[in-house]
Amino acid sequence: MLYDEMGRLVDEALRLNARMVQNAMLLTVAMNYAWTASQHREPRRTRSEIKAHVKRQARTRRPKRRGVPTEVAARGLRIL
């Protein structure tokens, strides 16, 4: 009876260790996916910021060529 109980406890400990290892591996994979996603998001954000900056510059340059003051052109106001 004592040996049966000890065998059951050892079996349970092994199963618990296996579950802990499995959880650790799943956590590692999840962290890897999160890190990869964050690394891909940053260049996209930078690219969109650069495009927006270029568009703002273009919207400011056109009115300036027509003689509109820089402050007014930077606000993007349309002058009729």
Phi, psi and omega in degrees: 000317179295321180292325178296317180294317179296319178297320178296318180294320178296317178300316179297318179297319179294318178296320179297316178298320179296320178294320179296318178295317180298315178297320179296319179293318178297320177296319179297316179296317180296318179295321179297316177298317180296317180296316180297317179297319180292327179289330179278334181289322185298311178298324178297317180296317180297317179300315181293326177293321178295316179298318179296320179296317179296320178295319178298318179298317180296319179294332180277323184294317184302308179296327180296324178295334181269004175097012179280138178301150185301318182298318181290319180295323180293330179286343179078023179284143178267128180252126180263000000 
